[in-house]
Coordinates of C-alpha atoms and ligand atoms in Angstrom, one line a residue:
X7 CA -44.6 -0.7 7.8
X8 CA -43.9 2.6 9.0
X9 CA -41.9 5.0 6.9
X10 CA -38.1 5.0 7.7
X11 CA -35.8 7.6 7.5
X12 CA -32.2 5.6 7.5
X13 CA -29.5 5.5 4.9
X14 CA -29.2 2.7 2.2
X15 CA -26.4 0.6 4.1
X16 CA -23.3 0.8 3.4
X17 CA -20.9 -0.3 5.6
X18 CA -21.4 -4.3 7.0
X19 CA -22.0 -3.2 10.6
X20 CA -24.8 -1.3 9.9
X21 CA -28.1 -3.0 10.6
X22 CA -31.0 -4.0 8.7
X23 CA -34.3 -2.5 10.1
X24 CA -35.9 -5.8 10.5
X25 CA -32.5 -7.2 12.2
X26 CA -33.2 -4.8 15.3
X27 CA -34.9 -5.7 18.3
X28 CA -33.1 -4.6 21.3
X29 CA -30.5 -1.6 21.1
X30 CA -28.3 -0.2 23.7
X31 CA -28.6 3.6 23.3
X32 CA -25.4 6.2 24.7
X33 CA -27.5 8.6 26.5
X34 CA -26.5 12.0 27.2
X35 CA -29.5 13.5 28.3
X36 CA -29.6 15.9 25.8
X37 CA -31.8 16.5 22.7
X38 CA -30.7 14.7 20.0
X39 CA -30.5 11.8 22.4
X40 CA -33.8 12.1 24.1
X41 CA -35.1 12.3 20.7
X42 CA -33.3 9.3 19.3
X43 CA -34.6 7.5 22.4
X44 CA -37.9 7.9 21.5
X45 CA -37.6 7.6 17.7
X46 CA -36.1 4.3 18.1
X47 CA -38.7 2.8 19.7
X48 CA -41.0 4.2 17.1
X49 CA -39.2 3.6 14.0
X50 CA -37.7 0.2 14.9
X51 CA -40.2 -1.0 17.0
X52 CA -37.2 -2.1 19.2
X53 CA -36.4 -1.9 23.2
X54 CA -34.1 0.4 24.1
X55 CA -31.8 0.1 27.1
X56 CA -29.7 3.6 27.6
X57 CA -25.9 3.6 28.9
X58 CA -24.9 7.3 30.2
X59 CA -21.1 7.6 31.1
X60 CA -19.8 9.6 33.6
X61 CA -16.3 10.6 32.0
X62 CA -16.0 14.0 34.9
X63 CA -18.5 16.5 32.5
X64 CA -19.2 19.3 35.5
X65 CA -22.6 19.7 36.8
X66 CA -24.9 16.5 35.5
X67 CA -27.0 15.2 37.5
X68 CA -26.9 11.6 37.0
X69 CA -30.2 10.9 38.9
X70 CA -31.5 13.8 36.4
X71 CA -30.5 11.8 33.5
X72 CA -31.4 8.4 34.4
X73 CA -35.2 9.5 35.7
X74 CA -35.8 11.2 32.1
X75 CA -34.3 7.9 29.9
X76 CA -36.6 6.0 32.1
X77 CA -39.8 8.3 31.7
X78 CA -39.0 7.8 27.4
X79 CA -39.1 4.5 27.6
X80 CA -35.9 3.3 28.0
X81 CA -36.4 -0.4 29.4
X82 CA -33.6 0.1 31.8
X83 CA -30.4 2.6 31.8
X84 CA -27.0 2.2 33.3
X85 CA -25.1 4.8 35.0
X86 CA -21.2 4.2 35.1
X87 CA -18.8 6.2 36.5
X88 CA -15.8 5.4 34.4
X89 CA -13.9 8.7 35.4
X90 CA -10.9 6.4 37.2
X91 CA -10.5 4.6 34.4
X92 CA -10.6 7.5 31.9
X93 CA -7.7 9.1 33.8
X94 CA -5.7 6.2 34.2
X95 CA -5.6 4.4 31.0
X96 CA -6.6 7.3 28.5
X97 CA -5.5 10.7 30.0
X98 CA -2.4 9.5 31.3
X99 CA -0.6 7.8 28.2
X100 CA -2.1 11.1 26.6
X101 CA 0.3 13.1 29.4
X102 CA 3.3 11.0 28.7
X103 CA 2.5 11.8 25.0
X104 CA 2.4 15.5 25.5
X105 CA -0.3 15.0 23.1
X106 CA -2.1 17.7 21.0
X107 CA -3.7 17.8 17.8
X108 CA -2.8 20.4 15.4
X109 CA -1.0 22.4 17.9
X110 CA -3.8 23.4 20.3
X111 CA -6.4 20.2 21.1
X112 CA -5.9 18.1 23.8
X113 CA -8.0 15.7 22.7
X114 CA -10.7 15.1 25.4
X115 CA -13.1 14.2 23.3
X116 CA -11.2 11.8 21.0
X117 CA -9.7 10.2 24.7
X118 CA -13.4 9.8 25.8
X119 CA -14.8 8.2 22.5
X120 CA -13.1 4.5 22.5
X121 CA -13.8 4.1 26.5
X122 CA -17.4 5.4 25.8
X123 CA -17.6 3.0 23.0
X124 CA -16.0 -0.2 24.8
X125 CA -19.1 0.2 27.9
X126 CA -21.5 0.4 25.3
X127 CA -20.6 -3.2 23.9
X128 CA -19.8 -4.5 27.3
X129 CA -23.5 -3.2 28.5
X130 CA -25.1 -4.3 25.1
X131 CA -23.5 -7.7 25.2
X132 CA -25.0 -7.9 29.4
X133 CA -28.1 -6.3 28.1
X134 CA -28.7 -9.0 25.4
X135 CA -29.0 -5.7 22.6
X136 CA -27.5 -6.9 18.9
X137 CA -27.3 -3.0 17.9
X138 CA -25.8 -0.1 19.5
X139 CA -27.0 3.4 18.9
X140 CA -24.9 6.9 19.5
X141 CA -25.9 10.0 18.6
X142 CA -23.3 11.4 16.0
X143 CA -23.5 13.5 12.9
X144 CA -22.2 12.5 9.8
X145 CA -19.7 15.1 9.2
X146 CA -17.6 14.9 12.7
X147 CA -14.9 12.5 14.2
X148 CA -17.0 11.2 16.6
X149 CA -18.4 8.7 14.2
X150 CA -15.4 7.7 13.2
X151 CA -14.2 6.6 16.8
X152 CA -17.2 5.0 18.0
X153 CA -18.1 2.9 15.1
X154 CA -14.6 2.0 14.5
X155 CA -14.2 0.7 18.3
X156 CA -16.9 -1.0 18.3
X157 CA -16.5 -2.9 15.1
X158 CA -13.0 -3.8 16.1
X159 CA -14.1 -4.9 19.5
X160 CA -17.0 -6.6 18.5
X161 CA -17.6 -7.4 14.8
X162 CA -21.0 -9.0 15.0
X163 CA -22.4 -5.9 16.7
X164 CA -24.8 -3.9 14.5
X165 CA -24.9 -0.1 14.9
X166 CA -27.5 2.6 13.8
X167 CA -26.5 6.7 13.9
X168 CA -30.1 8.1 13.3
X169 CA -28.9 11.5 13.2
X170 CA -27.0 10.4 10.1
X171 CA -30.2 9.7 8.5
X172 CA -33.3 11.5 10.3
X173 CA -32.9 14.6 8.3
X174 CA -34.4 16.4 10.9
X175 CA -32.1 20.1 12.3
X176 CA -32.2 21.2 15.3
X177 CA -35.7 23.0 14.9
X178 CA -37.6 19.6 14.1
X179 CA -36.1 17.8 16.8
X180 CA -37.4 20.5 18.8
X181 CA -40.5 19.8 17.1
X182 CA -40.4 16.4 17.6
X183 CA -39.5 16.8 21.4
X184 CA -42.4 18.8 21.8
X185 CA -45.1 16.6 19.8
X186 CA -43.7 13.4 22.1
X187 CA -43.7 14.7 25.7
X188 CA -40.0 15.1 25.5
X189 CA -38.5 17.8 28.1
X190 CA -36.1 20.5 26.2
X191 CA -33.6 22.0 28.8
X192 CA -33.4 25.7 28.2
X193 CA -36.4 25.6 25.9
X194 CA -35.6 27.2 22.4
X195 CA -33.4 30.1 24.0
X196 CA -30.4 27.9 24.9
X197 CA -27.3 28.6 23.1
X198 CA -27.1 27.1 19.7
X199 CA -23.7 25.6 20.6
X200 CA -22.5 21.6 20.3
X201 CA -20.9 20.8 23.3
X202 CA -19.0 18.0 24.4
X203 CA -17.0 18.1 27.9
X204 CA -15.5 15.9 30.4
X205 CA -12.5 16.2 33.3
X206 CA -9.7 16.7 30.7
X207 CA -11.8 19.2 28.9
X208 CA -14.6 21.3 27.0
X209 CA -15.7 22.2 23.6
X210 CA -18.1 24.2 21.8
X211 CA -19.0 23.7 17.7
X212 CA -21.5 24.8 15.5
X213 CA -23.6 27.9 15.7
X214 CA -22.0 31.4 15.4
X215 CA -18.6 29.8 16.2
X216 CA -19.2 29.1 12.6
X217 CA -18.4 32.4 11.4
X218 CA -14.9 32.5 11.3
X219 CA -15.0 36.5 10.6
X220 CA -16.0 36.7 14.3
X221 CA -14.5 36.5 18.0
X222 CA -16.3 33.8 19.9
X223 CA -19.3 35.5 21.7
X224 CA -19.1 35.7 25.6
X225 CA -21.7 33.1 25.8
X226 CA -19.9 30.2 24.7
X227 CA -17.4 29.8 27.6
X228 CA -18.9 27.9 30.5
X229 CA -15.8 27.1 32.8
X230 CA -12.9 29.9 32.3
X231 CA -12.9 32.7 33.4
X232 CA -12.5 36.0 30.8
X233 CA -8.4 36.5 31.4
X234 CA -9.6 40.3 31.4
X235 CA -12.0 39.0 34.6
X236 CA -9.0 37.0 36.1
X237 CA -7.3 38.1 39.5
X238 CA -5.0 40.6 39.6
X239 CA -2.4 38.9 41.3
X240 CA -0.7 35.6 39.7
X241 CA -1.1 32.6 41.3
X242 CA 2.0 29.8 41.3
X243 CA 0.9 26.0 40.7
X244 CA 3.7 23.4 42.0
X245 CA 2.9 20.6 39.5
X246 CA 4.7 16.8 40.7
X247 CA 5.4 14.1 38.9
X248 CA 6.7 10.3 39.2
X249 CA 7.9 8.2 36.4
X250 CA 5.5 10.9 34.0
X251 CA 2.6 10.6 36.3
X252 CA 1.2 13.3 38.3
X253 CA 1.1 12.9 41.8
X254 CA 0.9 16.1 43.4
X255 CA -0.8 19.7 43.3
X256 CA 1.4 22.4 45.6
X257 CA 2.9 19.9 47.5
X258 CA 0.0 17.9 48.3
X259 CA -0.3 14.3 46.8
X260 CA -3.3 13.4 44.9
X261 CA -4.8 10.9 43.3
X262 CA -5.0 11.4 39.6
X263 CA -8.8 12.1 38.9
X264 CA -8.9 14.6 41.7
X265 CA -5.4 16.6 40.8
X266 CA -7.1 16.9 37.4
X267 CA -9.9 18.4 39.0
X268 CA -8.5 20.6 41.1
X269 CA -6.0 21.7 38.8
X270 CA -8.4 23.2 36.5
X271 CA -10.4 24.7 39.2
X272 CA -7.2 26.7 40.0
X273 CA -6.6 27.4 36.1
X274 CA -9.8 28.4 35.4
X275 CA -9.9 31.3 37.9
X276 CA -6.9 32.5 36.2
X277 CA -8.8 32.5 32.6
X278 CA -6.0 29.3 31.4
X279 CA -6.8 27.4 28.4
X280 CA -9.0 29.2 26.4
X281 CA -7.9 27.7 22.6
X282 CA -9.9 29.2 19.4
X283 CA -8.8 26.3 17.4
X284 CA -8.8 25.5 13.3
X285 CA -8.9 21.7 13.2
X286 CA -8.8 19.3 10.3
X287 CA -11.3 16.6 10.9
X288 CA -10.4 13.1 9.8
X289 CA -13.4 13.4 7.5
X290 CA -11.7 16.1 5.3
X291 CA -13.5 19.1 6.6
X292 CA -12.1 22.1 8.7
X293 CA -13.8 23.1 12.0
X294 CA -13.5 25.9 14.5
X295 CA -13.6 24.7 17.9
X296 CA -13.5 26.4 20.7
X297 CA -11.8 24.6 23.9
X298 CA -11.2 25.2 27.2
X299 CA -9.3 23.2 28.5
X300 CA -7.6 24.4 32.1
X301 CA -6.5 21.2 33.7
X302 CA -4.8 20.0 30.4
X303 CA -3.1 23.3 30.2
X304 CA -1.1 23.1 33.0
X305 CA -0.4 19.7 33.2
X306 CA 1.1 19.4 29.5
X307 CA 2.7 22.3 29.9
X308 CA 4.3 21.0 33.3
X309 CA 5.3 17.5 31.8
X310 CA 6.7 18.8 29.0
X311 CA 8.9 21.0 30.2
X312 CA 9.9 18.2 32.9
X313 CA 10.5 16.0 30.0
X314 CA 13.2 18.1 28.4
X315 CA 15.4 18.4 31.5
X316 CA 15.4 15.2 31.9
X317 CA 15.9 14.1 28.0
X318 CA 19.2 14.5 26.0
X319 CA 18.9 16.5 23.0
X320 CA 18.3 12.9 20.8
X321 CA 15.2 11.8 23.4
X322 CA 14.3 15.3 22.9
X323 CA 13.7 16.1 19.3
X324 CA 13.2 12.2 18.4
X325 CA 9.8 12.3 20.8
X326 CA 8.4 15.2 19.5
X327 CA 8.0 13.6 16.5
X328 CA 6.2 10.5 17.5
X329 CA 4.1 12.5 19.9
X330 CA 2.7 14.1 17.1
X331 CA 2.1 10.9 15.7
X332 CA 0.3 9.6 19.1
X333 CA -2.2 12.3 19.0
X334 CA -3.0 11.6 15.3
X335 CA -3.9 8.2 15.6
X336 CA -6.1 9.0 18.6
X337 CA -7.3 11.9 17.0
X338 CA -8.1 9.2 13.8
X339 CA -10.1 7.2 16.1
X340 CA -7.0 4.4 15.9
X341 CA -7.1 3.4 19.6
X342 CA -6.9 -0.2 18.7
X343 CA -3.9 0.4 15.9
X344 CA -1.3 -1.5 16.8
X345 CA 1.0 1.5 15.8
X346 CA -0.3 3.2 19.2
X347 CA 0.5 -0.2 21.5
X348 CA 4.1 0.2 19.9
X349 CA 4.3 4.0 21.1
X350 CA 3.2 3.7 24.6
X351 CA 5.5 1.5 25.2
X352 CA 7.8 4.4 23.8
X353 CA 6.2 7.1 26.1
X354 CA 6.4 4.9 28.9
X355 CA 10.2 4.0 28.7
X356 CA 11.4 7.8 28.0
X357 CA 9.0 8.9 31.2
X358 CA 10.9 6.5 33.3
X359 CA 12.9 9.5 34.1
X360 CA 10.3 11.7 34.2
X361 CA 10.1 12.9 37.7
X362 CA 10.6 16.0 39.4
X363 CA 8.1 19.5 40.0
X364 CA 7.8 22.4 37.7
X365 CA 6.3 25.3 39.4
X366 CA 4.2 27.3 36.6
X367 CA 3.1 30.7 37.3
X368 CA -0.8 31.5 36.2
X369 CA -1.7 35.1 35.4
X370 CA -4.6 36.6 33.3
X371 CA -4.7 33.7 30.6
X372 CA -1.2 33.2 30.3
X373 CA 0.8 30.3 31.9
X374 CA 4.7 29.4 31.9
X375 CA 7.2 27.5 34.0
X376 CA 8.9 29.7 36.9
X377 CA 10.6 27.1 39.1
X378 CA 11.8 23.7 37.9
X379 CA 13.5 20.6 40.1
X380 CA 14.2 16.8 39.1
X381 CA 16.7 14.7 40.9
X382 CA 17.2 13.7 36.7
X383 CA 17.9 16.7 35.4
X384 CA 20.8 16.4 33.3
X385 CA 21.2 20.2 34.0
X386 CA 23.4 19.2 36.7
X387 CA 25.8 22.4 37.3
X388 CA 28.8 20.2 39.5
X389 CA 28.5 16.8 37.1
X390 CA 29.2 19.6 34.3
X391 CA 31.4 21.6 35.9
X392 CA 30.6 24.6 33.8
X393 CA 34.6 24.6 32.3
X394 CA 36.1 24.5 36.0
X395 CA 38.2 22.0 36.4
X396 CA 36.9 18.4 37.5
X397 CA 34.0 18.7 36.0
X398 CA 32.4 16.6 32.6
X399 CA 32.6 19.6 30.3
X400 CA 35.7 21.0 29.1
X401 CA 36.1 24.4 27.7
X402 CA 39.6 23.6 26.1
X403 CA 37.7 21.0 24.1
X404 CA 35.2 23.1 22.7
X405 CA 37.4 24.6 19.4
X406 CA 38.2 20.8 18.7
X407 CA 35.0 20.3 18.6
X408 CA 33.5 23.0 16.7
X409 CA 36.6 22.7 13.9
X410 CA 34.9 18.6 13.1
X411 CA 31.4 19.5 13.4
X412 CA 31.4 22.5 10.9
X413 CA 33.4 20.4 8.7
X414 CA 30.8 19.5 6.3
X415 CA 29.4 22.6 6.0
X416 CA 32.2 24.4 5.9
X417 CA 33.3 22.4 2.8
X418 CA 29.8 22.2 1.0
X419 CA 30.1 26.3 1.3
X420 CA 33.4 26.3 -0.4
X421 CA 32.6 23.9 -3.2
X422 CA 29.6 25.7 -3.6
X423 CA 31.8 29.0 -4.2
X424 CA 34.3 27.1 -6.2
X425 CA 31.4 26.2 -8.5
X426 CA 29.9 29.5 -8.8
X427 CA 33.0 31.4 -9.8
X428 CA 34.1 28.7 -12.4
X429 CA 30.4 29.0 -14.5
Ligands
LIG512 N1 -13.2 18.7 17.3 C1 -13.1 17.8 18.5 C2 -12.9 16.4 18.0 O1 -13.1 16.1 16.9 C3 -14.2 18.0 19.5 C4 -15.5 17.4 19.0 C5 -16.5 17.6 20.1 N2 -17.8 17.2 19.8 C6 -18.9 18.0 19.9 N3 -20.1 17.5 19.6 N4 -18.8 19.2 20.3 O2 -12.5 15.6 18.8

């Protein structure tokens, strides 16, 4: 029996060595998984049949990745394009949720996790595998979302995370690629950055990023432009919506996969989205991330500031609140939370109204709104008025008004004073 290198189990989904005979593997192509893919075989003595998922990450080459699972080993590997769906049923409630995690993440990654994980027990279940293997650390929230999808979507499915257990870094991997005929892109010299990317956006972990005492080096960022580098002259992005969905880039309607494309071609020319971001992990530590994150940029920024001129002041500050909460549970790895079913039907009702454009203006790394029209705006100057007469507001009102409203305050101030003088 040959030496194994996993964790005493601990949790009831993980599986028993000898309970492993066929896994389904989630490729990336990378090292850690072109190791794993390899490993497996070796460790488990199992077949291995690899799913990669096409979620919009720029520049693979699916045929690239495919032809090396194969030459590993891999008994067969599945290529899916899932970057419709992604859009559709994970980036778009994530729009009508204005959602970011702890002020800055837009939460590609987390979005991507659950879909990830539901192909890779739909192919395993096809495949006839009984375990699924990803390639996740043990100290991120990737983990978390996987192997919490997959237990809630399948609980008889058995999962393995050999990086949780190998014990080898990113030198004996290297190693080990090299000792089993596994190719390493960019050799020894590529940048000792995690990445993690797809159409809603891009990270970079681990390496120098880990010295908090330093800016990020100019080698991290692989898609935005420096802002210093950025044109001159500003550029102006018409952003349309219907019913909270985006429909259309400077007047031109597109469907939703391609207007997220395109609109972080334009805002990455102009050096939008760069975020150097201080996360808490589900797992209790701090990270420093570093995103960029173009398309997400603009189109939060757009929707939200639709969003208010359409909401009252009560839809306004109310949703804030639970769109916090949205991106938690998400960002917790929670898809399947029932909590999250109850708030999208929230999201969906307030963007009902949610239509209209917001122009944004793009310049050097910055981006705002410049232009704003919604045939539900409730700024409606002639419905108002303004204090004219005919209109909804009225200016005589207004002391009325102001006399009642202060009232409590106004009392509580003089009771207080009352109080203070008698002691
Ligand atoms: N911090 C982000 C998250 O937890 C991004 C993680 C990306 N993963 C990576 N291997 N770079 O969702």
């Amino acid at each position: 029996m040959p030496e194994r290198h996993t964790l005493t189990k601990t949790a009831s989904y993980e599986a028993d060595p000898e309970d492993v005979g066929r896994v389904l593997l989630l490729y990336s192509g990378g090292l850690d998984t072109s190791v794993m893919l390899k490993w497996i075989q070796d460790e488990y003595d199992a077949e291995v049949v690899a799913l990669t998922v096409n979620l919009g990450q720029p520049g693979e080459d699916y045929d690239v990745v495919r032809g090396k699972a194969l030459q590993l080993g891999a008994v067969d590997c599945f290529v899916v394009d899932a970057r419709e769906e992604f859009a559709r049923d994970y980036v778009l409630p994530a729009i009508k949720a204005n959602a970011l995690y702890g002020g800055g993440y837009p939460l590609f990654t987390a979005l991507g996790r659950p879909l990830i994980a539901k192909l890779a027990v739909k192919h395993a279940r096809e495949a006839g595998c009984d375990t699924i293997a990803h390639g996740c650390t043990g100290k991120g929230n990737d983990q978390v979302r996987i192997e919490g999808t997959v237990a809630a979507l399948d609980p008889e499915m058995k999962i393995i995370a050999p990086v949780r257990g190998w014990q080898m870094g990113r030198e004996e991997e290297i190693a080990y690629a090299r000792e089993h005929g596994i190719p390493v892109k960019g050799g020894t010299e590529a940048p000792p950055y995690s990445i993690d990317d797809n159409l809603w956006g891009r990270s970079s972990e681990g390496g120098p990023i880990e010295n908090l005492a330093e800016p990020p080096h100019d080698d991290v960022f692989d898609l935005v432009t420096r802002p210093e580098d950025a044109p001159d002259e500003p550029e102006l992005v018409a952003v349309e919506f219907e019913r909270g969905v985006p429909v259309g880039l400077n007047g031109k309607r597109l469907g939703l996969v391609e207007l997220l494309e395109q609109a972080g071609a334009i805002g990455m020319r102009h050096g939008i989205g760069i975020v150097d971001h201080i996360e808490d992990r589900i797992v209790g530590l701090k990270v420093r991330d570093l995103y960029e994150v173009p398309a997400a940029e603009i189109i939060l920024t757009a929707h939200r500031e639709l969003e208010k001129l359409v909401g009252t002041i009560h839809q306004n500050q109310f949703k804030s609140q639970l769109d916090h909460q949205w991106a938690f549970l998400v960002y917790a790895g929670l898809w399947y939370e029932p909590l999250l079913e109850d708030l999208n039907a929230f999201m969906d009702s307030v963007n009902e109204q949610v239509t209209g454009t917001i122009t944004l203006k793009l310049y050097k790394g910055k981006s705002g709104p410049v232009a704003r029209s919604s045939p539900n705006a409730l700024y409606d100057a002639a419905l108002a008025g303004f204090g004219e007469s005919g209109g909804l507001f009225s200016q005589q009102a207004s002391p009325g008004f102001i006399e009642l409203w202060s009232l409590q305050s106004r009392m509580a101030h003089a009771v207080r004073q009352r109080n203070k003088g008698e002691s």
